[in-house]
Structure formats: C-alpha cells, structure tokens
CSV table of C-alpha atoms in Angstrom, one decimal:
chain,number,residue,atom,x,y,z
A,1,MET,CA,21.1,-7.5,2.9
A,2,SER,CA,24.5,-5.8,3.6
A,3,ALA,CA,25.1,-3.5,6.6
A,4,THR,CA,25.8,-0.6,4.1
A,5,THR,CA,22.5,-1.2,2.3
A,6,THR,CA,20.6,-1.3,5.6
A,7,ARG,CA,22.1,2.0,6.7
A,8,ARG,CA,21.2,3.7,3.4
A,9,ARG,CA,17.7,2.4,3.5
A,10,THR,CA,17.2,3.4,7.1
A,11,ALA,CA,18.6,6.9,6.4
A,12,ALA,CA,16.3,7.3,3.4
A,13,LEU,CA,13.2,6.1,5.4
A,14,LEU,CA,14.0,8.5,8.2
A,15,LEU,CA,14.6,11.4,5.8
A,16,GLY,CA,11.4,10.7,3.9
A,17,ALA,CA,9.3,10.6,7.1
A,18,ALA,CA,10.9,13.8,8.4
A,19,LEU,CA,10.2,15.7,5.2
A,20,VAL,CA,6.6,14.5,5.0
A,21,THR,CA,6.0,15.3,8.6
A,22,LEU,CA,7.2,18.9,8.0
A,23,SER,CA,5.0,19.1,4.9
A,24,ALA,CA,1.9,17.8,6.7
A,25,THR,CA,2.5,20.2,9.6
A,26,ALA,CA,2.6,23.1,7.2
A,27,CYS,CA,-0.7,22.2,5.6
A,28,ASP,CA,-3.8,24.3,6.2
A,29,SER,CA,-5.6,22.8,9.2
A,30,THR,CA,-8.9,23.2,7.4
A,31,THR,CA,-7.9,20.2,5.3
A,32,GLY,CA,-7.5,18.0,8.3
A,33,GLY,CA,-9.4,14.9,9.2
A,34,SER,CA,-8.9,11.4,7.8
A,35,SER,CA,-11.0,9.1,5.7
A,36,VAL,CA,-10.6,5.5,4.8
A,37,SER,CA,-11.4,4.5,1.2
A,38,THR,CA,-12.3,0.9,0.5
A,39,ASP,CA,-14.0,1.6,-2.8
A,40,PRO,CA,-12.1,0.0,-5.7
A,41,LYS,CA,-11.7,2.1,-8.8
A,42,GLN,CA,-14.2,1.0,-11.4
A,43,THR,CA,-13.5,1.0,-15.2
A,44,ALA,CA,-16.7,1.2,-17.1
A,45,ALA,CA,-16.9,-1.1,-20.2
A,46,ALA,CA,-18.9,-0.1,-23.2
A,47,PRO,CA,-22.0,-2.4,-23.8
A,48,ALA,CA,-21.8,-4.8,-26.7
A,49,PRO,CA,-23.9,-4.0,-29.7
A,50,GLY,CA,-27.5,-5.2,-29.2
A,51,ALA,CA,-26.9,-5.8,-25.5
A,52,ALA,CA,-29.7,-5.0,-23.0
A,53,THR,CA,-29.1,-1.8,-21.0
A,54,GLY,CA,-30.7,-0.2,-17.9
A,55,SER,CA,-33.8,-2.0,-16.5
A,56,GLU,CA,-33.7,-4.4,-19.5
A,57,ALA,CA,-30.4,-5.9,-18.5
A,58,ALA,CA,-30.7,-9.1,-16.6
A,59,LYS,CA,-29.2,-9.2,-13.1
A,60,PRO,CA,-26.9,-12.1,-12.4
A,61,ALA,CA,-28.1,-14.5,-9.7
A,62,GLY,CA,-26.8,-13.4,-6.3
A,63,SER,CA,-25.8,-10.0,-7.4
A,64,LYS,CA,-25.5,-7.2,-4.8
A,65,PRO,CA,-27.8,-4.2,-4.8
A,66,ALA,CA,-26.5,-1.1,-6.6
A,67,ASP,CA,-26.1,0.7,-3.3
A,68,ALA,CA,-24.2,-2.1,-1.6
A,69,PRO,CA,-20.8,-0.8,-0.3
A,70,GLN,CA,-17.8,-2.0,-2.3
A,71,VAL,CA,-14.8,-3.4,-0.5
A,72,ALA,CA,-11.4,-3.5,-2.1
A,73,LYS,CA,-9.5,-6.7,-2.1
A,74,VAL,CA,-6.2,-8.1,-3.4
A,75,GLY,CA,-6.0,-7.1,-7.1
A,76,ASP,CA,-8.1,-4.0,-6.8
A,77,THR,CA,-7.0,-0.4,-7.4
A,78,ILE,CA,-7.9,2.6,-5.1
A,79,ALA,CA,-7.6,6.2,-6.3
A,80,LEU,CA,-5.9,8.2,-3.5
A,81,LYS,CA,-5.4,11.9,-2.8
A,82,GLY,CA,-2.5,13.6,-1.1
A,83,ASN,CA,-2.4,16.9,0.8
A,84,ASP,CA,-1.7,18.7,-2.4
A,85,PRO,CA,-4.7,18.5,-4.9
A,86,ALA,CA,-2.2,17.9,-7.7
A,87,ASP,CA,-0.8,14.9,-5.8
A,88,THR,CA,-2.9,11.8,-6.6
A,89,ALA,CA,-2.1,8.2,-7.3
A,90,ASP,CA,-3.9,5.0,-8.3
A,91,VAL,CA,-2.6,2.3,-5.9
A,92,THR,CA,-3.1,-1.4,-6.5
A,93,LEU,CA,-2.5,-4.1,-3.9
A,94,VAL,CA,-1.1,-6.7,-6.3
A,95,LYS,CA,0.0,-9.6,-4.1
A,96,VAL,CA,0.5,-10.8,-0.5
A,97,VAL,CA,3.3,-13.3,0.2
A,98,ASP,CA,2.9,-14.7,3.8
A,99,ASN,CA,5.8,-16.3,5.5
A,100,ALA,CA,8.2,-14.7,3.0
A,101,GLU,CA,11.8,-15.8,3.2
A,102,GLY,CA,14.6,-13.2,3.7
A,103,GLU,CA,16.6,-12.4,0.6
A,104,ASP,CA,19.8,-13.9,2.1
A,105,GLU,CA,21.1,-16.0,5.0
A,106,PHE,CA,21.5,-12.8,7.1
A,107,THR,CA,17.9,-11.7,6.8
A,108,HIS,CA,15.5,-13.4,9.3
A,109,PRO,CA,12.4,-12.3,11.3
A,110,ALA,CA,12.9,-12.1,15.1
A,111,ASP,CA,11.9,-15.1,17.2
A,112,GLY,CA,8.2,-15.6,17.3
A,113,LYS,CA,7.7,-13.4,14.2
A,114,ARG,CA,7.2,-13.9,10.5
A,115,PHE,CA,7.8,-11.8,7.3
A,116,VAL,CA,4.8,-10.8,5.2
A,117,ALA,CA,5.7,-9.2,1.9
A,118,VAL,CA,3.0,-7.0,0.2
A,119,GLN,CA,3.4,-5.9,-3.4
A,120,PHE,CA,1.9,-2.6,-4.5
A,121,ARG,CA,1.7,-0.9,-7.9
A,122,ILE,CA,1.7,2.9,-7.6
A,123,LYS,CA,0.6,5.1,-10.6
A,124,ALA,CA,1.1,8.8,-10.4
A,125,SER,CA,-2.3,9.9,-11.7
A,126,GLY,CA,-2.1,13.6,-10.9
A,127,LYS,CA,-0.1,16.6,-12.2
A,128,LYS,CA,2.7,16.1,-9.8
A,129,ALA,CA,5.3,13.3,-9.7
A,130,TYR,CA,5.1,10.8,-6.9
A,131,GLY,CA,8.2,11.2,-4.7
A,132,ASP,CA,7.9,9.3,-1.4
A,133,VAL,CA,9.0,6.3,0.6
A,134,PRO,CA,6.3,3.6,0.1
A,135,GLY,CA,7.5,1.7,3.2
A,136,ASN,CA,6.4,4.7,5.3
A,137,SER,CA,2.9,4.7,3.7
A,138,ALA,CA,1.8,1.1,4.3
A,139,LYS,CA,0.4,-0.8,7.2
A,140,VAL,CA,-1.3,-4.2,7.8
A,141,VAL,CA,-4.0,-4.7,10.4
A,142,ASP,CA,-4.8,-8.0,12.2
A,143,ALA,CA,-8.2,-9.3,13.1
A,144,GLN,CA,-7.9,-7.7,16.6
A,145,GLY,CA,-7.3,-4.3,15.1
A,146,GLN,CA,-3.6,-4.2,15.9
A,147,ALA,CA,-1.7,-2.3,13.1
A,148,PHE,CA,1.9,-3.1,12.0
A,149,SER,CA,4.3,-0.8,10.2
A,150,THR,CA,6.8,-2.0,7.6
A,151,THR,CA,10.3,-3.2,8.5
A,152,ILE,CA,13.6,-2.7,6.7
A,153,ALA,CA,14.1,-6.1,5.1
A,154,ASP,CA,14.1,-7.5,1.6
A,155,THR,CA,12.7,-10.9,0.8
A,156,LYS,CA,12.7,-13.5,-1.9
A,157,ALA,CA,9.1,-12.5,-2.7
A,158,GLY,CA,10.5,-9.9,-5.2
A,159,PRO,CA,12.2,-6.6,-5.5
A,160,SER,CA,11.4,-3.8,-3.1
A,161,PHE,CA,10.6,-0.2,-4.1
A,162,GLN,CA,13.5,2.1,-4.7
A,163,VAL,CA,14.0,4.4,-1.7
A,164,PRO,CA,12.7,7.0,-2.3
A,165,ALA,CA,10.4,6.1,-5.2
A,166,ASN,CA,10.2,8.8,-7.8
A,167,ILE,CA,7.4,8.3,-10.4
A,168,ALA,CA,6.7,10.7,-13.2
A,169,PRO,CA,3.1,11.8,-13.9
A,170,GLY,CA,1.3,9.0,-15.8
A,171,GLU,CA,4.0,6.4,-15.0
A,172,SER,CA,3.9,3.6,-12.4
A,173,ALA,CA,6.2,1.6,-10.2
A,174,LEU,CA,5.9,-1.9,-8.8
A,175,GLY,CA,7.5,-3.1,-5.6
A,176,PHE,CA,7.2,-5.0,-2.3
A,177,VAL,CA,7.2,-3.7,1.2
A,178,THR,CA,7.9,-6.0,4.1
A,179,PHE,CA,6.2,-6.4,7.5
A,180,GLU,CA,7.4,-8.3,10.5
A,181,VAL,CA,4.4,-9.6,12.4
A,182,PRO,CA,3.7,-12.2,15.2
A,183,LYS,CA,3.6,-15.8,13.9
A,184,ASP,CA,0.1,-16.3,15.1
A,185,ALA,CA,-1.3,-12.9,13.8
A,186,LYS,CA,-4.2,-13.3,11.4
A,187,LEU,CA,-4.0,-10.3,9.1
A,188,ASP,CA,-7.3,-8.8,8.0
A,189,LYS,CA,-6.5,-5.6,6.1
A,190,ALA,CA,-3.7,-3.7,4.3
A,191,GLN,CA,-3.6,0.1,4.2
A,192,PHE,CA,-1.8,2.7,2.1
A,193,GLY,CA,-1.8,6.5,2.3
A,194,LEU,CA,0.1,9.1,0.3
A,195,ASP,CA,2.5,11.6,1.9
A,196,SER,CA,4.0,8.7,3.9
A,197,GLY,CA,0.6,8.1,5.5
A,198,PHE,CA,0.0,11.8,6.5
A,199,ALA,CA,-2.5,12.4,3.7
A,200,PRO,CA,-6.2,12.9,4.7
A,201,GLN,CA,-7.2,9.7,2.9
A,202,THR,CA,-6.1,6.1,3.4
A,203,GLY,CA,-6.8,3.2,1.0
A,204,GLN,CA,-7.8,-0.1,2.6
A,205,TRP,CA,-7.9,-3.6,1.2
A,206,LYS,CA,-9.5,-6.7,2.7
A,207,LEU,CA,-7.2,-9.6,2.9
A,208,GLY,CA,-8.3,-13.2,2.6
C-alpha cells in the first residue's frame, strides 16, 4: 500500500471517528446504555404442503429447547440499530482469514504480531443510507477478554471497504477489515456496531 493511500485512509478514518463522536455526543442521554446482540437474524420458511406443524412436528435429535439463547457465528446476520431510529443495518460476518498476508511487499505486521482479516457484509436496512467507516466499527476479542481495534492495512484476503462506505437504503456492500493481533492470541469473538461503534447496540459473533 503506497504512502499516499495510507495517508488518505488514515485521514478518512480520523474524520469518520470525529464526526461520529460529535454525533454521539449530541444524542439525547436518555438513549444511552449499551447492549450486545448475539442473536442471529432468522428467516422463517413456509412449511411444505402436508408437513406437520406445531406440536405435531417431530423434533430433531439433540435439538435445543425453544428458549435456548442463540449465539451468532461466522455466516450469520445480526440486525443492528444506530443512534437514529432510521439508521439500521443487517450485518453479516462472512469470513475470517487468519494469518492474512499483506497486499504487497511493504505491508507486514509488526514483530510478534499477525494480520487477521475479517469480511463483513453490510446492508442498509433502514430509511437512511449507511455512511460510515467500517474499520472504526469493528473489534475482535481474544479468549482473555482483550479487545483489538482495526489497523490500516490491506491484505491478500480480498478488497477492503471503501473509506468511507456509502450504502443506499436496501443496498449492501462487502469488504474486509484488518486487525493486527499478537501471534499467540486466540481470538474468541468479533464485534460490530453502527455509528463507528458509538451506537447503543453491538453485534457479536462467536469465532471458532
């Protein structure tokens, strides 16, 4: 990644964080608080003709009780809310590429570190367009509870999000964000929140 590209991405990340911080500060304090959603978005399928329903339907062996908590994992979608009720998005954790290679000979993790590239799909599901810096919105958490923010680096895992990402209502965008974590860190969760992470709700996916 060239020095010019790095400076532009850094400026965009800082600008995005500053704008969202101002927006979050201006929000009504009564909407404060934070919640973590691990519940994957469910799509109900219509029963096949003649299929048993309700108490007549057979439960598969080893199935979880209906009230068992759902935990999102890689491939699942979580519906998230922003500070503005019109600002919502369906966010999918698509793929995790551990030990990702830098996109060129100049892009390397620091000594004792490794790159982890995480691919998200963001669909603007509300009335407002999504306009944010996804790199500001994501974190990974290791088994010890240590959280890591993204780093400014592109990898061979695939294209990163545009900075900033602008997604019209009903449309979606796909991209990677990159983390630089200790080589021996065992990653346990990935997180994503709207409004550069300042929204009152955070989506969480279990890794592995």
